[in-house]
């Protein structure tokens, strides 16, 4: 299963499809073939592995797969059916497919008389597939809220200046995180105040190969000549303050991960509504005092109502720290 997980990591991390790996074993536990999913419209991991064998060679083999074989016709056929037709003798998978239409593969396999075991290395695979699984289970994109602040929790000085709280290493790390998400989202307040381009760029200012789709949320129009209109991807304007509706629309557009990089207002609203899956905070060893807090009202009136988080990673970036945290329960805040 760990080999299948390694194979899965070869697939594209962005987009609507899960990264899945498959290993086919003979009766002695020796690897006969292996495969992984390479993206939309390509063979799924099980079919990719089977493609390396001649007709009949898969009979009696054990298929080890990170995700339950799918059971529906999409851009490709159902993997459960492919395994049945190939004569696979046993299937071991880690995590159940939460898809309303794609799930049910294990039942199809068992109905065909194929023994199925599930749950092997489930914790490791769940963590590896976390973004995709959260999106599939909640039917909305995985949401990362990012902000940069001083040690005393300020996102800007009292005169509004905020460039730059963090150093060059932290700022480059932000661009890498932008590139790792399907979309980047800001509110109209940030757009009008900062005129951001919302692109992912390298050390020399060049555009990275992967670019997040720009999304602006709010009722005010995007002014002509805004830098965001020069983005490599067309701008998505969400003329509403209903964040749940925004996420539902983005999910329908096959966006599965969103990087929220607006100011305190929109970040606080995502938190207040319980729509955050990961927090990414860049902490600078600086003090400025004043009233420009990194967050505003998040619906907490007493300490008993505080959002309790669990830190999952701390990365030094020059003099700064990048801190990743999630809700203590592991679900959204």
mmCIF file of N, CA, C and O in Angstrom, residues 174 177-179 181-186 197-200 211-216 228 231 235-236 250 255 257-262:
data_model
loop_
_atom_site.group_PDB
_atom_site.id
_atom_site.type_symbol
_atom_site.label_atom_id
_atom_site.label_comp_id
_atom_site.label_asym_id
_atom_site.label_seq_id
_atom_site.Cartn_x
_atom_site.Cartn_y
_atom_site.Cartn_z
ATOM 1 N N UNK A 174 4.608 32.000 -0.108
ATOM 2 C CA UNK A 174 3.217 32.317 -0.429
ATOM 3 C C UNK A 174 2.938 32.020 -1.895
ATOM 4 O O UNK A 174 1.899 31.431 -2.249
ATOM 5 N N UNK A 177 2.469 28.426 -2.445
ATOM 6 C CA UNK A 177 1.164 27.963 -1.964
ATOM 7 C C UNK A 177 0.045 28.382 -2.911
ATOM 8 O O UNK A 177 -0.923 27.640 -3.112
ATOM 9 N N UNK A 178 0.159 29.544 -3.508
ATOM 10 C CA UNK A 178 -0.813 29.939 -4.524
ATOM 11 C C UNK A 178 -0.840 28.918 -5.651
ATOM 12 O O UNK A 178 -1.892 28.478 -6.102
ATOM 13 N N UNK A 179 0.354 28.528 -6.110
ATOM 14 C CA UNK A 179 0.459 27.595 -7.231
ATOM 15 C C UNK A 179 -0.077 26.214 -6.877
ATOM 16 O O UNK A 179 -0.467 25.450 -7.764
ATOM 17 N N UNK A 181 -2.786 25.588 -5.198
ATOM 18 C CA UNK A 181 -4.249 25.605 -5.072
ATOM 19 C C UNK A 181 -4.899 25.846 -6.432
ATOM 20 O O UNK A 181 -4.314 26.489 -7.311
ATOM 21 N N UNK A 182 -6.122 25.380 -6.568
ATOM 22 C CA UNK A 182 -6.860 25.577 -7.821
ATOM 23 C C UNK A 182 -7.250 27.029 -8.024
ATOM 24 O O UNK A 182 -7.304 27.516 -9.160
ATOM 25 N N UNK A 183 -7.576 27.736 -6.936
ATOM 26 C CA UNK A 183 -8.053 29.116 -7.050
ATOM 27 C C UNK A 183 -7.507 29.955 -5.915
ATOM 28 O O UNK A 183 -7.153 29.446 -4.849
ATOM 29 N N UNK A 184 -7.432 31.267 -6.155
ATOM 30 C CA UNK A 184 -7.046 32.238 -5.132
ATOM 31 C C UNK A 184 -8.174 33.250 -5.004
ATOM 32 O O UNK A 184 -8.727 33.706 -6.009
ATOM 33 N N UNK A 185 -8.548 33.566 -3.773
ATOM 34 C CA UNK A 185 -9.758 34.358 -3.531
ATOM 35 C C UNK A 185 -9.461 35.559 -2.653
ATOM 36 O O UNK A 185 -8.781 35.438 -1.632
ATOM 37 N N UNK A 186 -10.000 36.716 -3.063
ATOM 38 C CA UNK A 186 -9.943 37.928 -2.252
ATOM 39 C C UNK A 186 -11.308 38.605 -2.295
ATOM 40 O O UNK A 186 -12.145 38.296 -3.145
ATOM 41 N N UNK A 197 -2.276 41.303 -8.456
ATOM 42 C CA UNK A 197 -2.342 40.510 -9.687
ATOM 43 C C UNK A 197 -2.833 39.093 -9.407
ATOM 44 O O UNK A 197 -3.364 38.428 -10.300
ATOM 45 N N UNK A 198 -2.613 38.594 -8.179
ATOM 46 C CA UNK A 198 -3.031 37.256 -7.738
ATOM 47 C C UNK A 198 -2.428 36.137 -8.594
ATOM 48 O O UNK A 198 -3.026 35.079 -8.778
ATOM 49 N N UNK A 199 -1.236 36.370 -9.102
ATOM 50 C CA UNK A 199 -0.512 35.329 -9.825
ATOM 51 C C UNK A 199 0.472 34.635 -8.894
ATOM 52 O O UNK A 199 0.800 35.146 -7.816
ATOM 53 N N UNK A 200 0.950 33.470 -9.318
ATOM 54 C CA UNK A 200 2.005 32.757 -8.610
ATOM 55 C C UNK A 200 3.305 32.974 -9.380
ATOM 56 O O UNK A 200 3.392 32.635 -10.556
ATOM 57 N N UNK A 211 -0.961 28.135 -12.199
ATOM 58 C CA UNK A 211 -1.542 29.399 -11.763
ATOM 59 C C UNK A 211 -2.932 29.181 -11.188
ATOM 60 O O UNK A 211 -3.750 28.478 -11.793
ATOM 61 N N UNK A 212 -3.222 29.748 -10.027
ATOM 62 C CA UNK A 212 -4.567 29.613 -9.461
ATOM 63 C C UNK A 212 -5.556 30.505 -10.206
ATOM 64 O O UNK A 212 -5.201 31.588 -10.674
ATOM 65 N N UNK A 213 -6.778 30.040 -10.324
ATOM 66 C CA UNK A 213 -7.825 30.848 -10.941
ATOM 67 C C UNK A 213 -8.184 31.991 -9.985
ATOM 68 O O UNK A 213 -8.463 31.753 -8.811
ATOM 69 N N UNK A 214 -8.174 33.262 -10.453
ATOM 70 C CA UNK A 214 -8.495 34.379 -9.559
ATOM 71 C C UNK A 214 -10.004 34.506 -9.323
ATOM 72 O O UNK A 214 -10.797 34.410 -10.260
ATOM 73 N N UNK A 215 -10.365 34.719 -8.063
ATOM 74 C CA UNK A 215 -11.774 34.868 -7.669
ATOM 75 C C UNK A 215 -11.903 36.114 -6.798
ATOM 76 O O UNK A 215 -11.141 36.301 -5.853
ATOM 77 N N UNK A 216 -12.868 36.967 -7.134
ATOM 78 C CA UNK A 216 -13.147 38.157 -6.330
ATOM 79 C C UNK A 216 -14.577 38.064 -5.807
ATOM 80 O O UNK A 216 -15.512 37.826 -6.582
ATOM 81 N N UNK A 228 -5.621 42.417 -11.963
ATOM 82 C CA UNK A 228 -6.164 41.057 -11.936
ATOM 83 C C UNK A 228 -6.743 40.653 -13.284
ATOM 84 O O UNK A 228 -6.816 39.473 -13.627
ATOM 85 N N UNK A 231 -4.531 38.538 -15.536
ATOM 86 C CA UNK A 231 -4.170 37.200 -15.046
ATOM 87 C C UNK A 231 -4.255 36.183 -16.184
ATOM 88 O O UNK A 231 -5.081 36.321 -17.091
ATOM 89 N N UNK A 235 -10.973 35.920 -14.851
ATOM 90 C CA UNK A 235 -11.431 36.232 -13.503
ATOM 91 C C UNK A 235 -12.836 35.691 -13.266
ATOM 92 O O UNK A 235 -13.718 35.799 -14.123
ATOM 93 N N UNK A 236 -13.052 35.106 -12.094
ATOM 94 C CA UNK A 236 -14.390 34.729 -11.651
ATOM 95 C C UNK A 236 -14.857 35.784 -10.655
ATOM 96 O O UNK A 236 -14.235 35.973 -9.605
ATOM 97 N N UNK A 250 -17.951 27.493 -7.074
ATOM 98 C CA UNK A 250 -16.592 27.097 -7.435
ATOM 99 C C UNK A 250 -16.473 25.584 -7.543
ATOM 100 O O UNK A 250 -15.789 25.060 -8.430
ATOM 101 N N UNK A 255 -13.417 23.352 -9.205
ATOM 102 C CA UNK A 255 -12.366 23.876 -8.334
ATOM 103 C C UNK A 255 -12.469 23.151 -7.004
ATOM 104 O O UNK A 255 -13.522 23.147 -6.375
ATOM 105 N N UNK A 257 -9.779 23.322 -4.472
ATOM 106 C CA UNK A 257 -9.009 23.942 -3.386
ATOM 107 C C UNK A 257 -8.940 25.445 -3.623
ATOM 108 O O UNK A 257 -8.733 25.887 -4.756
ATOM 109 N N UNK A 258 -9.133 26.203 -2.549
ATOM 110 C CA UNK A 258 -9.168 27.667 -2.628
ATOM 111 C C UNK A 258 -8.213 28.248 -1.601
ATOM 112 O O UNK A 258 -8.234 27.862 -0.424
ATOM 113 N N UNK A 259 -7.394 29.190 -2.045
ATOM 114 C CA UNK A 259 -6.437 29.898 -1.188
ATOM 115 C C UNK A 259 -7.006 31.285 -0.924
ATOM 116 O O UNK A 259 -7.057 32.126 -1.827
ATOM 117 N N UNK A 260 -7.459 31.523 0.295
ATOM 118 C CA UNK A 260 -8.071 32.808 0.656
ATOM 119 C C UNK A 260 -6.974 33.746 1.120
ATOM 120 O O UNK A 260 -6.342 33.535 2.150
ATOM 121 N N UNK A 261 -6.748 34.811 0.339
ATOM 122 C CA UNK A 261 -5.652 35.726 0.628
ATOM 123 C C UNK A 261 -6.148 37.165 0.719
ATOM 124 O O UNK A 261 -5.425 38.104 0.391
ATOM 125 N N UNK A 262 -7.374 37.334 1.128
ATOM 126 C CA UNK A 262 -7.894 38.682 1.313
ATOM 127 C C UNK A 262 -7.449 39.254 2.646
ATOM 128 O O UNK A 262 -6.608 38.685 3.355
#
